[in-house]
XYZ file of C-alpha atoms in Angstrom:
628
model
C -19.202 -2.972 2.411
C -22.953 -2.813 1.777
C -24.956 -2.282 4.985
C -28.460 -1.839 3.544
C -30.363 -3.219 0.569
C -33.474 -1.662 -0.957
C -35.590 -4.105 -2.998
C -38.224 -2.860 -5.423
C -40.788 -5.605 -6.143
C -42.191 -5.242 -9.679
C -44.406 -7.254 -11.988
C -47.839 -7.432 -13.597
C -51.045 -7.370 -11.593
C -52.070 -10.648 -9.911
C -48.619 -12.222 -10.100
C -48.533 -12.481 -6.279
C -46.122 -9.671 -5.371
C -47.871 -8.689 -2.155
C -48.533 -12.330 -1.193
C -44.837 -13.153 -1.537
C -43.859 -10.221 0.709
C -46.542 -11.130 3.265
C -45.411 -14.764 3.229
C -41.850 -13.626 4.034
C -42.927 -11.402 6.918
C -45.497 -13.800 8.423
C -43.403 -16.883 7.633
C -46.542 -18.493 6.215
C -49.125 -17.910 3.501
C -51.740 -15.274 4.357
C -55.166 -16.605 3.330
C -57.044 -13.414 4.094
C -57.342 -10.862 1.341
C -54.504 -8.378 1.643
C -54.341 -4.858 0.308
C -53.228 -4.465 -3.345
C -49.987 -2.659 -2.479
C -48.305 -3.279 0.864
C -46.585 -0.432 2.716
C -42.777 -0.332 2.783
C -41.230 -2.980 5.062
C -37.811 -2.801 6.730
C -36.222 -6.002 8.018
C -33.255 -5.709 10.390
C -30.267 -8.049 9.960
C -31.257 -10.283 12.870
C -34.601 -11.438 11.466
C -34.189 -14.401 9.167
C -31.760 -12.781 6.725
C -28.498 -14.580 6.033
C -26.687 -11.359 5.107
C -25.688 -8.876 7.777
C -27.608 -6.025 6.135
C -30.792 -4.074 6.727
C -33.316 -4.899 4.019
C -36.070 -2.577 2.831
C -38.788 -4.120 0.644
C -40.995 -1.832 -1.451
C -44.162 -3.191 -3.057
C -45.351 -1.501 -6.279
C -48.375 -1.366 -8.566
C -48.288 -2.030 -12.324
C -51.344 0.130 -13.051
C -50.704 2.953 -15.538
C -51.985 5.568 -13.067
C -49.274 4.458 -10.566
C -46.456 4.665 -13.103
C -44.944 7.837 -11.565
C -44.585 6.176 -8.159
C -43.199 3.027 -9.801
C -40.602 5.028 -11.690
C -39.557 6.845 -8.505
C -39.144 3.623 -6.524
C -37.172 1.879 -9.246
C -34.662 4.749 -9.311
C -34.228 4.575 -5.522
C -33.648 0.814 -5.229
C -30.468 -1.323 -5.204
C -32.087 -4.368 -6.803
C -35.316 -5.153 -8.662
C -37.328 -8.288 -7.890
C -39.349 -8.945 -11.056
C -42.178 -11.428 -10.567
C -44.232 -13.307 -13.136
C -46.734 -16.155 -12.662
C -48.110 -17.305 -16.044
C -47.298 -17.320 -19.744
C -48.674 -13.816 -20.318
C -46.668 -12.228 -17.483
C -43.619 -14.233 -18.586
C -43.845 -12.810 -22.119
C -44.140 -9.333 -20.611
C -40.726 -9.732 -18.957
C -38.952 -9.367 -22.308
C -41.567 -7.280 -24.105
C -42.230 -4.632 -21.465
C -40.478 -4.837 -18.106
C -36.809 -5.205 -19.060
C -36.995 -2.540 -21.814
C -38.825 -0.297 -19.342
C -36.047 -0.634 -16.758
C -33.484 0.206 -19.416
C -35.471 3.253 -20.510
C -35.172 4.629 -16.971
C -31.379 4.438 -17.182
C -31.017 2.446 -13.957
C -28.024 0.141 -13.497
C -29.152 -2.327 -10.856
C -29.364 -6.133 -10.908
C -32.677 -7.859 -11.563
C -33.762 -11.086 -9.860
C -36.410 -12.954 -11.874
C -38.932 -14.943 -9.836
C -41.470 -17.434 -11.217
C -44.143 -17.234 -8.509
C -47.133 -19.584 -8.016
C -44.976 -22.586 -8.894
C -47.505 -24.691 -6.970
C -49.818 -24.247 -9.973
C -47.355 -25.789 -12.436
C -49.092 -28.467 -14.483
C -52.538 -26.830 -14.513
C -53.937 -25.900 -17.891
C -53.874 -22.144 -17.430
C -50.275 -22.022 -16.163
C -47.608 -23.501 -18.443
C -44.590 -25.006 -16.748
C -41.640 -22.647 -16.600
C -38.628 -24.511 -17.874
C -35.005 -23.569 -18.300
C -35.447 -23.241 -22.049
C -37.662 -20.244 -21.366
C -35.420 -18.616 -18.779
C -32.080 -18.915 -20.519
C -33.006 -16.836 -23.616
C -34.220 -14.010 -21.377
C -31.036 -14.095 -19.297
C -28.925 -14.161 -22.466
C -30.750 -11.130 -23.883
C -30.771 -9.083 -20.682
C -27.478 -9.220 -18.796
C -29.035 -7.220 -15.973
C -30.798 -10.388 -14.811
C -28.620 -11.661 -11.983
C -30.455 -14.896 -11.179
C -33.746 -16.764 -11.533
C -35.766 -18.762 -9.029
C -39.148 -20.451 -8.727
C -41.224 -19.826 -5.619
C -44.678 -20.294 -4.127
C -46.152 -17.896 -1.604
C -49.031 -20.316 -0.943
C -46.758 -23.235 -0.056
C -44.078 -20.935 1.406
C -41.568 -22.479 -0.979
C -38.279 -20.635 -1.627
C -39.736 -17.400 -0.217
C -36.736 -16.626 1.990
C -34.428 -17.700 -0.831
C -36.008 -15.178 -3.217
C -35.135 -12.238 -0.993
C -31.751 -13.742 -0.129
C -30.948 -13.746 -3.855
C -31.930 -10.080 -3.970
C -29.589 -9.321 -1.079
C -26.809 -11.349 -2.646
C -27.224 -9.553 -5.976
C -26.252 -6.345 -4.137
C -23.771 -7.614 -1.539
C -22.133 -10.156 -3.860
C -22.804 -8.944 -7.409
C -21.896 -11.296 -10.241
C -21.509 -8.546 -12.871
C -17.987 -7.409 -11.826
C -16.782 -11.011 -11.643
C -18.091 -13.016 -14.566
C -19.019 -12.430 -18.201
C -21.831 -14.851 -19.028
C -21.643 -14.038 -22.723
C -17.956 -14.953 -22.923
C -18.166 -17.573 -20.198
C -15.038 -16.144 -18.528
C -14.016 -14.335 -15.385
C -13.621 -10.625 -16.074
C -10.105 -9.134 -16.340
C -10.326 -7.139 -13.099
C -11.438 -10.251 -11.222
C -8.628 -12.294 -12.780
C -6.068 -9.650 -11.766
C -7.330 -9.653 -8.168
C -7.315 -13.454 -7.952
C -3.804 -13.606 -9.417
C -2.590 -11.283 -6.679
C -4.323 -13.422 -4.034
C -2.670 -16.535 -5.476
C 0.695 -14.725 -5.309
C 0.184 -13.894 -1.629
C -0.928 -17.451 -0.790
C 2.024 -19.038 -2.594
C 4.339 -18.489 0.354
C 7.312 -20.317 -1.133
C 6.771 -18.820 -4.609
C 7.100 -22.174 -6.368
C 4.056 -21.531 -8.573
C 1.796 -23.972 -6.690
C -0.451 -23.899 -3.647
C 0.558 -27.027 -1.772
C -1.747 -28.712 0.728
C -0.526 -26.598 3.632
C -0.924 -23.343 1.665
C -4.424 -24.403 0.608
C -5.344 -25.054 4.240
C -3.987 -21.640 5.284
C -5.989 -20.043 2.486
C -9.172 -21.843 3.593
C -8.665 -20.881 7.230
C -7.989 -17.225 6.415
C -10.965 -16.804 4.092
C -13.621 -19.030 5.635
C -12.493 -19.442 9.266
C -12.793 -23.214 9.140
C -10.359 -26.055 8.422
C -10.058 -27.761 5.066
C -10.451 -31.532 5.421
C -8.526 -33.982 3.295
C -11.768 -34.987 1.546
C -12.615 -31.370 0.759
C -9.130 -30.812 -0.630
C -9.348 -33.884 -2.836
C -12.787 -32.792 -4.083
C -11.421 -29.366 -4.999
C -8.538 -30.915 -6.909
C -10.921 -33.343 -8.627
C -13.197 -30.470 -9.736
C -10.245 -28.587 -11.208
C -8.856 -31.695 -12.907
C -12.254 -32.489 -14.422
C -12.560 -29.075 -16.069
C -8.822 -28.842 -16.862
C -7.826 -32.303 -18.093
C -4.214 -31.212 -18.745
C -3.698 -29.970 -15.180
C -1.179 -31.702 -12.912
C -2.146 -31.696 -9.253
C 0.970 -33.521 -8.113
C 2.661 -30.352 -6.825
C -0.558 -28.607 -5.812
C -2.941 -26.103 -7.370
C -1.254 -23.798 -9.859
C -2.458 -20.322 -10.827
C -4.462 -21.613 -13.793
C -6.193 -24.158 -11.572
C -6.905 -21.522 -8.911
C -8.579 -19.285 -11.497
C -10.523 -22.268 -12.851
C -11.785 -23.103 -9.358
C -13.214 -19.597 -8.992
C -14.700 -19.776 -12.480
C -16.525 -22.941 -11.411
C -17.904 -21.041 -8.398
C -19.204 -18.300 -10.719
C -20.751 -20.745 -13.174
C -22.592 -22.536 -10.383
C -23.992 -19.304 -8.943
C -21.680 -19.400 -5.930
C -20.235 -15.977 -6.585
C -20.616 -15.101 -2.897
C -17.702 -17.522 -2.330
C -15.525 -15.443 -4.645
C -16.597 -12.256 -2.881
C -15.732 -13.724 0.526
C -12.215 -14.394 -0.805
C -11.886 -10.954 -2.398
C -13.114 -9.082 0.671
C -10.861 -11.043 2.994
C -8.009 -9.620 0.916
C -9.442 -6.082 1.171
C -11.051 -5.710 -2.264
C -13.989 -3.335 -2.735
C -17.097 -3.848 -4.869
C -15.228 -2.205 -7.756
C -12.390 -4.751 -7.349
C -9.902 -2.137 -6.222
C -8.101 -2.415 -2.905
C -9.699 -0.542 -0.008
C -8.410 2.984 0.408
C -8.073 2.526 4.181
C -5.998 -0.616 3.572
C -3.619 0.995 1.079
C -3.419 4.374 2.811
C -4.055 4.051 6.548
C -3.615 7.091 8.723
C 0.106 7.674 9.296
C 1.367 11.148 10.140
C 4.993 12.077 10.738
C 5.324 14.941 13.267
C 7.432 17.959 12.430
C 11.187 17.426 12.923
C 10.659 13.657 13.120
C 11.064 11.067 10.386
C 9.761 7.637 9.404
C 11.889 4.500 9.323
C 11.294 0.808 8.839
C 10.763 -1.074 12.082
C 12.533 -4.415 12.688
C 9.395 -6.146 11.373
C 9.530 -4.023 8.219
C 13.201 -4.778 7.584
C 12.591 -8.482 8.205
C 9.736 -8.490 5.669
C 11.880 -6.922 2.931
C 14.810 -9.231 3.702
C 12.546 -12.288 3.390
C 11.071 -10.910 0.165
C 14.515 -10.424 -1.352
C 15.699 -13.928 -0.419
C 12.473 -15.465 -1.703
C 12.797 -13.940 -5.172
C 16.547 -14.305 -5.611
C 15.888 -17.579 -7.425
C 19.413 -18.003 -8.790
C 20.995 -17.218 -5.400
C 23.498 -14.805 -6.942
C 22.944 -12.159 -4.263
C 21.115 -9.808 -6.629
C 17.664 -9.322 -8.130
C 17.784 -9.320 -11.934
C 15.082 -7.802 -14.145
C 12.999 -10.999 -14.282
C 13.168 -11.486 -10.517
C 12.203 -7.860 -9.894
C 9.299 -8.184 -12.326
C 8.069 -11.294 -10.509
C 8.425 -9.606 -7.115
C 6.442 -6.534 -8.137
C 3.771 -8.570 -9.983
C 1.026 -7.898 -7.364
C 1.712 -4.139 -7.415
C 1.194 -1.355 -9.981
C 4.909 -1.665 -10.761
C 7.933 0.164 -9.421
C 7.108 3.254 -7.305
C 7.121 6.417 -9.411
C 9.990 7.914 -7.404
C 12.110 4.826 -8.132
C 11.592 5.240 -11.847
C 12.379 8.962 -11.641
C 15.640 8.243 -9.802
C 16.665 5.670 -12.446
C 16.442 2.715 -10.066
C 18.493 0.642 -9.470
C 21.305 3.107 -10.254
C 20.341 4.976 -7.065
C 21.644 2.231 -4.798
C 24.126 -0.622 -4.447
C 24.401 -3.162 -7.274
C 26.624 -6.136 -7.959
C 29.004 -6.463 -10.904
C 26.155 -7.634 -13.148
C 24.203 -4.461 -12.353
C 21.600 -6.212 -10.181
C 20.457 -4.729 -6.877
C 21.998 -6.416 -3.837
C 20.343 -7.062 -0.487
C 22.289 -4.102 0.931
C 21.001 -1.900 -1.893
C 17.453 -3.292 -1.589
C 17.215 -2.409 2.103
C 18.865 0.965 1.471
C 16.350 1.760 -1.285
C 13.376 0.972 0.963
C 14.974 2.924 3.820
C 15.210 5.958 1.528
C 11.621 5.503 0.296
C 10.337 5.244 3.863
C 12.244 8.390 4.873
C 11.092 10.464 1.890
C 7.676 8.902 1.159
C 6.464 6.779 4.088
C 2.973 6.439 2.624
C 4.413 4.897 -0.544
C 6.182 2.262 1.552
C 2.938 1.514 3.407
C 1.073 1.196 0.095
C 3.608 -1.300 -1.256
C 3.646 -3.244 2.010
C -0.091 -3.692 1.441
C 0.346 -4.753 -2.175
C 3.143 -7.193 -1.308
C 1.254 -8.857 1.550
C 2.875 -7.657 4.779
C 1.030 -9.193 7.719
C 1.280 -7.616 11.203
C 2.423 -9.846 14.049
C -0.971 -9.631 15.802
C -4.528 -8.868 14.727
C -4.473 -5.727 16.876
C -1.569 -4.281 14.897
C -2.041 -2.533 11.566
C 0.159 -2.511 8.510
C 1.829 0.626 9.878
C 3.601 -1.579 12.455
C 6.228 -2.088 9.734
C 7.252 1.543 10.277
C 8.281 3.631 13.254
C 8.539 7.344 14.028
C 11.842 8.803 15.232
C 12.118 11.280 18.058
C 12.098 14.962 17.145
C 15.510 16.470 16.440
C 14.445 20.133 16.485
C 17.248 21.236 18.843
C 20.183 20.169 16.719
C 22.750 22.343 18.490
C 22.322 20.383 21.714
C 25.172 17.862 22.147
C 24.262 14.212 21.772
C 23.278 11.643 19.187
C 19.902 11.824 17.456
C 17.891 8.608 17.438
C 17.865 8.049 13.697
C 18.969 5.202 11.494
C 18.324 7.050 8.206
C 19.784 10.487 7.459
C 19.635 12.870 4.507
C 22.701 14.806 3.336
C 22.527 17.547 0.665
C 25.638 17.916 -1.477
C 26.289 21.559 -2.461
C 29.087 22.779 -4.693
C 30.028 24.460 -7.966
C 29.465 22.703 -11.308
C 32.376 20.425 -12.093
C 33.471 20.160 -8.462
C 33.199 16.345 -8.588
C 29.866 15.830 -6.837
C 28.581 13.161 -9.230
C 31.813 11.218 -8.937
C 31.460 11.420 -5.157
C 27.982 9.855 -5.378
C 29.377 7.111 -7.617
C 32.113 6.413 -5.067
C 29.463 6.306 -2.347
C 27.828 3.445 -4.292
C 31.187 1.661 -4.755
C 31.343 2.385 -8.472
C 34.595 2.889 -10.388
C 35.725 6.402 -11.240
C 34.585 7.725 -14.621
C 36.546 10.779 -15.731
C 33.944 11.907 -18.284
C 32.135 15.054 -17.102
C 28.341 14.961 -17.299
C 26.543 18.001 -15.833
C 23.747 17.135 -13.377
C 20.455 18.729 -14.414
C 17.836 17.329 -12.036
C 18.528 16.238 -8.441
C 20.235 12.878 -8.125
C 20.013 10.657 -5.056
C 22.181 7.807 -3.874
C 21.601 5.707 -0.769
C 23.875 3.257 0.999
C 24.603 1.971 4.470
C 27.465 3.440 6.512
C 29.026 1.798 9.542
C 29.811 4.284 12.328
C 32.562 3.932 14.930
C 31.296 1.401 17.444
C 29.593 -0.737 14.806
C 26.224 1.017 14.464
C 24.914 1.069 10.903
C 22.921 3.944 9.412
C 21.515 4.528 5.945
C 22.631 7.812 4.407
C 20.768 9.431 1.531
C 23.224 11.537 -0.449
C 21.508 14.051 -2.737
C 23.144 16.199 -5.403
C 20.798 19.129 -6.047
C 21.746 19.901 -9.652
C 20.186 22.931 -11.313
C 17.398 22.941 -8.712
C 19.906 23.882 -6.007
C 18.571 27.456 -5.536
C 14.930 26.292 -5.454
C 15.660 23.612 -2.853
C 17.724 25.940 -0.673
C 14.812 28.397 -0.643
C 12.330 25.670 0.361
C 12.163 25.526 4.162
C 10.355 22.183 4.247
C 13.141 20.642 2.148
C 15.746 22.041 4.529
C 13.828 20.836 7.593
C 14.047 17.294 6.209
C 17.809 17.590 5.696
C 20.157 16.293 8.420
C 23.436 17.634 7.032
C 24.916 19.781 4.273
C 28.167 18.723 2.660
C 29.875 21.768 1.082
C 32.180 20.404 -1.610
C 34.668 22.220 -3.843
C 37.382 21.289 -6.341
C 40.699 21.945 -4.614
C 42.402 22.151 -8.048
C 39.993 24.773 -9.449
C 40.618 28.351 -8.197
C 37.012 29.399 -8.797
C 35.328 26.473 -7.043
C 35.250 27.545 -3.377
C 33.655 30.940 -4.077
C 30.412 29.128 -4.988
C 30.114 27.912 -1.383
C 30.832 31.388 0.002
C 28.213 32.913 -2.299
C 25.601 30.292 -1.345
C 26.113 30.849 2.385
C 25.874 34.624 1.942
C 22.752 34.365 -0.209
C 20.982 31.836 2.047
C 21.836 32.912 5.575
C 19.390 30.349 7.000
C 21.830 27.596 6.011
C 23.611 28.431 9.277
C 20.747 26.568 10.984
C 21.903 23.276 9.465
C 24.922 21.210 10.500
C 27.599 21.081 7.806
C 30.878 19.556 6.749
C 33.371 21.110 4.278
C 35.100 18.854 1.786
C 37.923 19.491 -0.705
C 37.540 17.094 -3.625
C 40.118 16.016 -6.250
C 42.875 16.041 -3.654
C 44.920 13.766 -5.939
C 45.543 16.811 -8.146
C 47.732 19.844 -7.444
C 46.167 22.132 -4.876
C 45.602 25.695 -6.066
C 44.885 29.024 -4.386
C 41.193 29.858 -4.349
C 39.976 33.206 -5.705
C 38.172 34.040 -2.495
C 38.573 36.661 0.221
C 39.551 33.883 2.620
C 41.154 30.571 1.744
C 39.094 27.507 2.715
C 41.118 26.783 5.864
C 40.858 30.442 6.951
C 37.166 30.551 6.095
C 36.287 27.498 8.179
C 38.617 28.722 10.913
C 36.731 32.025 11.077
C 33.613 29.918 11.785
C 35.509 27.877 14.358
C 34.787 24.714 12.377
C 36.982 21.851 11.234
C 39.092 22.558 8.172
C 37.918 20.934 4.930
C 38.560 17.224 4.558
C 40.811 16.647 1.535
C 39.715 13.550 -0.350
C 39.776 11.980 -3.781
C 37.333 9.458 -5.199
C 40.383 7.607 -6.561
C 41.654 6.935 -3.024
C 40.562 3.922 -0.991
C 40.236 6.207 2.035
C 37.216 7.954 0.468
C 34.984 5.786 2.672
C 36.265 7.730 5.699
C 34.493 10.809 4.345
C 31.154 8.993 4.311
C 31.707 7.848 7.890
C 32.494 11.425 8.903
C 29.356 12.715 7.179
C 27.111 10.082 8.757
C 28.715 10.650 12.162
C 28.050 14.395 11.947
C 24.464 13.801 10.751
C 23.761 11.638 13.795
C 25.644 14.072 16.105
C 24.438 17.355 14.576
C 25.935 19.610 17.264
C 29.387 18.795 15.831
C 28.446 20.356 12.487
C 27.500 23.878 13.592
C 29.710 26.980 13.368
C 30.566 28.414 16.782
C 30.088 32.105 17.479
C 33.095 32.230 19.840
C 35.977 30.073 21.056
C 35.155 27.349 23.546
C 35.690 28.470 27.128
C 39.145 27.385 28.469
C 39.232 24.174 30.455
C 39.949 25.208 34.074
C 39.379 21.803 35.605
C 43.075 21.350 36.487
C 43.215 24.783 38.092
C 40.135 24.017 40.209
C 41.650 20.712 41.337
C 44.934 22.400 42.286
C 43.183 25.093 44.300
C 41.089 22.479 46.060
C 44.153 20.437 47.025
C 45.907 23.530 48.395
C 42.889 24.472 50.490
C 42.634 20.972 51.948
C 46.318 20.997 52.876
C 45.933 24.351 54.647
C 42.959 23.124 56.690
C 44.842 20.000 57.689
C 47.862 22.061 58.839
C 45.652 24.296 61.001
C 43.977 21.297 62.662
C 47.339 19.683 63.448
C 48.658 22.988 64.960
C 45.540 23.306 67.168
C 45.903 19.743 68.478
C 49.566 20.259 69.368
C 48.782 23.554 71.154
C 45.995 21.951 73.244
C 48.290 19.081 74.245
C 50.900 21.537 75.553
């Protein structure tokens, strides 16, 4: 947002530059002779300026000997106020001044002022009419606006400098192309996104209530019935084919803003754009898209209840055919106000990374799982898309980051107890051909495909898992592919991981040795909780070519023996529950260095009972002795 405006006042000698500045400062015409060039004047926001900016006004001389100073000031300014007062100085606008500004290579707006308008009608000053101004504006697009003024009669003096401020704070150039008579593409794109966000029911129209909400948000004042009817009438007049029966459609909304631009009310468009966090370059504010959000070490990011509620509502709103899934057209409509699908979604072949229905469309379960995974892996991407899609915090004090929450640190994983996480990451490690890809397919409820396809790059799948007791967590299951060694050597990748699932083909004698080799090569894997799984249990079990058989190997670590499962069995879901349960109770997934200490509770209770009985017997003997 612009906080200061520097105005360079230019023009031929005797056009009244200094008188106009003096008339602004004194709020009246100064009859006394004033110096040819006034010193620089700075006007704070509180003194008669409609814009909340500090304004610096620099007077200049047109004399050839002052050309160096003039050139210096023009290059320092934000806007040029070019003044003329008679036919000669008017002709000089196109013949000298505008070409001169271009020769300096400056790219600032120019406000053209016809001063001494009180002299219009006298013989030596021809009347300045629109037919004279329009050709100049058509030839020089730098000219932002034109105005007539009179320093002597103090007419339009404040308005002249307000136009200069507005040319900087609310520039027309990014919004409207006068030559084409159309809003510029970047402006159209921004307004389309704003229309999308205002169309709460996504029916393609802004109804009366949505128009009132829009008015209140942007201009902090209510929209009366008369005002609403006038707006509709203006749109209908310029768009005869428009139908206002259902409300203002996107075409009508764009036309309304075009009317504002054509009438010189581009500050109205800027108020709308800035209320929706657009910068002067018509991009969204960096602080809005990427607010400060840091995830501490050993913690993770998750969607808060408000974040989940927002994505649920978004899904239901765009599932137009109510089939429980978002098809390609519905997804395209949903992501219309964004740059498109997140890059990581495209890389993971979305929506194949999550739950889909029989038609191949992402379900609500898969939609929430996908955003849970994105928030876990790339929280700043989720925040960016929340901004694009119009998430609104519950209160003005809250920021967009209220849609997310930070979990407690889980650094001490060996300590018994459940970690406070609703999203967990499990790496799947095993030999090629062990059945890892089929396991991921089963995790997403897809039918078994016996065709072997080697996994080259990492593949992720995410789904919800219901734990014993009814709690639901989202588990990200990642097959590492050929990048397995690189990922296992990356400590930051391992720190993010909640569990390792070691999987082998129980029907392949060479499969288990891969796990043994990996654990020997990467000793630091002992720092992560793990579960061992024997896949393809529907086939004949074979002896593994390994120093220890899988049951002996896990027994030597004092861990549970491998779970024998097959993706062709209905019970495969029990494996996913076991994995999620271990990820949320990490102490259960660590190898023990020695056997658990024997439980001596019963022995202690027996000894205590014996001691109590002995004490009681002694007390009874003493009482009987005393009585005798």
